[in-house]
Short mmCIF file of C-alpha atoms in Angstrom, two decimals:
data_model
loop_
_atom_site.label_atom_id
_atom_site.label_comp_id
_atom_site.label_asym_id
_atom_site.label_seq_id
_atom_site.Cartn_x
_atom_site.Cartn_y
_atom_site.Cartn_z
CA MET A 1 4.78 16.54 23.64
CA ASN A 2 7.77 19.72 22.54
CA ASP A 3 5.77 22.64 21.49
CA GLU A 4 8.27 23.48 19.36
CA LYS A 5 8.71 20.86 17.27
CA ALA A 6 5.45 20.98 16.64
CA GLU A 7 6.13 24.76 15.55
CA THR A 8 8.44 24.94 13.55
CA PRO A 9 7.98 24.39 9.17
CA SER A 10 10.20 20.77 9.10
CA ALA A 11 10.24 16.97 7.87
CA GLU A 12 8.71 16.14 11.73
CA SER A 13 5.62 18.55 10.96
CA GLY A 14 4.55 15.62 8.90
CA ASN A 15 3.22 17.59 6.91
CA ALA A 16 4.37 15.73 3.19
CA GLU A 17 5.55 18.64 1.29
CA ASN A 18 7.26 19.79 3.74
CA ALA A 19 9.13 16.66 3.72
CA TRP A 20 10.05 16.37 0.40
CA GLY A 21 11.17 19.73 0.20
CA SER A 22 13.31 18.46 2.97
CA ILE A 23 14.58 15.94 0.57
CA LYS A 24 14.70 17.79 -2.42
CA SER A 25 16.81 20.83 -1.06
CA ALA A 26 19.18 17.02 1.00
CA LEU A 27 19.24 16.25 -1.93
CA ASN A 28 20.50 19.72 -3.68
CA GLN A 29 22.66 20.35 -1.08
CA LYS A 30 24.72 17.02 -1.25
CA ILE A 31 25.08 16.95 -5.10
CA GLY A 32 26.43 20.05 -5.62
CA PHE A 33 23.41 21.19 -7.63
CA GLY A 34 24.91 23.71 -11.28
CA LYS A 35 28.30 22.61 -10.01
CA ASN A 36 30.74 20.11 -12.13
CA LYS A 37 30.49 18.17 -8.87
CA LYS A 38 31.03 14.61 -9.54
CA GLU A 39 29.91 12.84 -6.28
CA GLU A 40 28.05 9.13 -4.58
CA VAL A 41 24.77 10.25 -3.01
CA ASP A 42 23.15 7.94 -1.40
CA TYR A 43 19.96 9.27 -1.87
CA GLU A 44 18.14 5.95 0.74
CA SER A 45 20.09 7.85 3.74
CA LEU A 46 18.94 10.84 2.17
CA LEU A 47 15.83 10.39 1.90
CA MET A 48 15.18 8.81 5.61
CA ASP A 49 17.79 11.07 7.12
CA SER A 50 14.88 13.53 6.30
CA LEU A 51 11.74 11.70 7.58
CA PRO A 52 10.43 12.20 11.96
CA ASP A 53 12.59 9.48 14.69
CA GLU A 54 9.29 8.38 15.22
CA ILE A 55 8.74 6.99 11.41
CA ARG A 56 12.41 5.40 10.90
CA ARG A 57 11.73 4.12 14.70
CA ARG A 58 9.10 1.62 13.40
CA MET A 59 9.61 -1.69 13.48
CA PRO A 60 8.82 -3.18 10.54
CA VAL A 61 5.74 -5.68 11.65
CA ALA A 62 4.12 -6.98 9.27
CA THR A 63 7.42 -7.89 6.37
CA PHE A 64 9.07 -10.06 9.26
CA THR A 65 5.34 -11.82 9.09
CA LEU A 66 5.10 -11.85 5.73
CA MET A 67 8.94 -13.09 5.66
CA GLY A 68 8.47 -15.23 8.54
CA ALA A 69 4.73 -17.49 7.17
CA SER A 70 6.86 -18.09 3.97
CA ILE A 71 9.57 -20.07 6.17
CA LEU A 72 6.51 -21.40 8.28
CA MET A 73 5.59 -22.23 4.54
CA ALA A 74 8.67 -23.81 3.06
CA ILE A 75 9.11 -26.37 6.38
CA ILE A 76 5.81 -27.24 6.21
CA MET A 77 6.32 -28.52 3.02
CA MET A 78 9.77 -29.91 3.43
CA CYS A 79 9.36 -31.65 6.65
CA SER A 80 5.79 -33.12 4.57
CA THR A 81 6.72 -34.14 1.31
CA GLY A 82 10.31 -34.77 2.66
CA SER A 83 12.45 -32.95 -0.08
CA ILE A 84 13.62 -29.25 0.33
CA GLU A 85 12.83 -29.29 -3.51
CA PRO A 86 9.04 -30.30 -3.68
CA ASP A 87 7.47 -30.55 -6.89
CA ALA A 88 4.42 -28.52 -9.26
CA GLN A 89 1.76 -31.35 -7.62
CA ALA A 90 2.92 -30.49 -3.42
CA CYS A 91 2.82 -27.14 -3.87
CA ALA A 92 -0.72 -26.83 -5.95
CA ALA A 93 -1.07 -29.44 -2.69
CA TYR A 94 0.16 -26.63 -0.82
CA GLY A 95 -2.22 -23.49 -2.09
CA ALA A 96 0.22 -23.49 -5.64
CA ASN A 97 -1.92 -20.67 -8.64
CA TYR A 98 -2.95 -23.77 -11.80
CA ARG A 99 -5.50 -22.46 -13.54
CA PRO A 100 -7.75 -24.71 -13.82
CA LEU A 101 -8.72 -25.37 -9.86
CA THR A 102 -7.88 -21.55 -9.51
CA PHE A 103 -10.94 -20.65 -11.27
CA GLY A 104 -13.21 -23.92 -11.11
CA GLY A 105 -13.24 -22.30 -7.04
CA GLN A 106 -10.77 -21.84 -5.16
CA LEU A 107 -10.00 -18.16 -5.41
CA TRP A 108 -7.34 -17.93 -2.83
CA ARG A 109 -4.99 -19.64 -4.30
CA LEU A 110 -4.18 -16.61 -5.56
CA PHE A 111 -3.79 -15.13 -2.13
CA THR A 112 -1.52 -18.57 -0.96
CA SER A 113 0.56 -19.45 -3.94
CA ALA A 114 2.38 -15.96 -2.69
CA PHE A 115 3.76 -17.89 0.15
CA ILE A 116 4.76 -21.49 -2.02
CA HIS A 117 7.98 -21.36 -3.04
CA PHE A 118 9.92 -24.36 -5.40
CA ASP A 119 13.06 -24.57 -4.00
CA ILE A 120 15.24 -23.42 -0.62
CA LYS A 121 16.97 -20.42 -3.28
CA HIS A 122 13.95 -19.30 -4.96
CA LEU A 123 12.41 -18.53 -0.96
CA ALA A 124 15.38 -16.99 -0.37
CA MET A 125 15.73 -14.52 -3.11
CA ASN A 126 12.50 -13.74 -2.70
CA MET A 127 13.10 -12.88 1.12
CA LEU A 128 16.33 -11.10 -0.07
CA CYS A 129 14.07 -8.78 -2.10
CA LEU A 130 10.88 -8.25 0.94
CA PHE A 131 13.53 -8.06 3.57
CA SER A 132 14.95 -4.88 0.96
CA ILE A 133 11.93 -3.54 -0.03
CA GLY A 134 9.68 -4.16 2.69
CA CYS A 135 11.88 -3.02 6.04
CA PHE A 136 11.72 0.55 3.16
CA LEU A 137 8.45 0.55 2.14
CA GLU A 138 6.94 0.21 5.56
CA LYS A 139 8.84 3.19 7.37
CA LEU A 140 7.43 5.49 4.57
CA ILE A 141 4.11 3.58 5.33
CA GLY A 142 3.24 1.71 7.57
CA HIS A 143 1.94 -1.76 9.17
CA GLY A 144 -1.25 -1.90 7.47
CA LYS A 145 -0.38 -0.33 4.41
CA LEU A 146 2.23 -3.12 3.45
CA LEU A 147 0.42 -5.59 4.61
CA CYS A 148 -2.73 -3.73 1.98
CA ALA A 149 -0.52 -3.24 -0.99
CA TYR A 150 1.08 -6.73 -0.48
CA VAL A 151 -1.97 -8.68 -0.70
CA LEU A 152 -2.83 -6.33 -3.13
CA THR A 153 0.04 -7.35 -4.62
CA ALA A 154 0.01 -10.47 -4.82
CA PHE A 155 -3.34 -11.00 -5.71
CA THR A 156 -2.32 -9.13 -8.95
CA GLY A 157 1.13 -11.03 -9.64
CA GLY A 158 -0.67 -14.11 -9.41
CA MET A 159 -3.56 -13.05 -12.36
CA LEU A 160 -1.07 -12.20 -14.02
CA SER A 161 0.86 -15.45 -14.02
CA MET A 162 -2.57 -16.99 -14.70
CA ILE A 163 -1.98 -14.88 -17.74
CA TYR A 164 0.65 -15.55 -19.27
CA HIS A 165 1.39 -19.39 -18.19
CA PRO A 166 -2.05 -20.84 -17.82
CA ASP A 167 -0.36 -24.07 -17.23
CA ALA A 168 1.68 -23.83 -14.92
CA VAL A 169 1.72 -24.57 -11.34
CA CYS A 170 3.41 -20.86 -11.06
CA ALA A 171 3.95 -19.82 -7.36
CA GLY A 172 6.56 -17.35 -5.41
CA ALA A 173 6.20 -14.22 -3.33
CA SER A 174 8.29 -12.11 -6.77
CA GLY A 175 4.35 -10.36 -8.03
CA ALA A 176 3.40 -8.86 -4.80
CA VAL A 177 7.73 -7.61 -4.56
CA PHE A 178 7.54 -6.48 -7.26
CA GLY A 179 4.50 -4.88 -6.49
CA LEU A 180 5.88 -4.00 -4.00
CA PHE A 181 8.81 -1.49 -5.88
CA GLY A 182 5.64 -0.38 -7.41
CA VAL A 183 4.65 0.77 -4.52
CA GLY A 184 7.43 2.43 -3.94
CA THR A 185 8.70 3.80 -6.66
CA MET A 186 5.11 5.55 -6.81
CA TYR A 187 5.58 6.79 -3.09
CA MET A 188 8.73 8.26 -4.38
CA LEU A 189 7.31 10.32 -7.66
#
């Protein structure tokens, strides 16, 4: 371990206050705070550049695992149903959220419905969004916290879908993915 890096107050010291100070100063320099300078700012690059190297280099293992589970589930469903667009009954049989079944004692559907998708486009859009926010957020908060956030937001999204659509079969990672965007937003504030 290099002692000089540990002693210098910067974003690399792991101190959140110093990290946000570095981010703010980088933004002010890039934007030209106090000047009439207008230019395109890549905020994600500025944020990622101010993070320590060990955080920037983390592989998004949890994100890839969640994506792999959803893709694997889609392949299993397609092979068993013989269709790339399984109907609502088939989705419910594989664990989609359906209020009478969920409240009938199958609470696990609140979680499993996040891995069930109605067709290839549905899966592709959810995986694209999950990849986008998951890779970024996992570098910031780590693997375990991302998985916990995904599970909690999938559960919450499942509950909300049952409230707003009591007679529908609900599936997809949208609730969990939008929840991750919310977690990312709260982390950035």
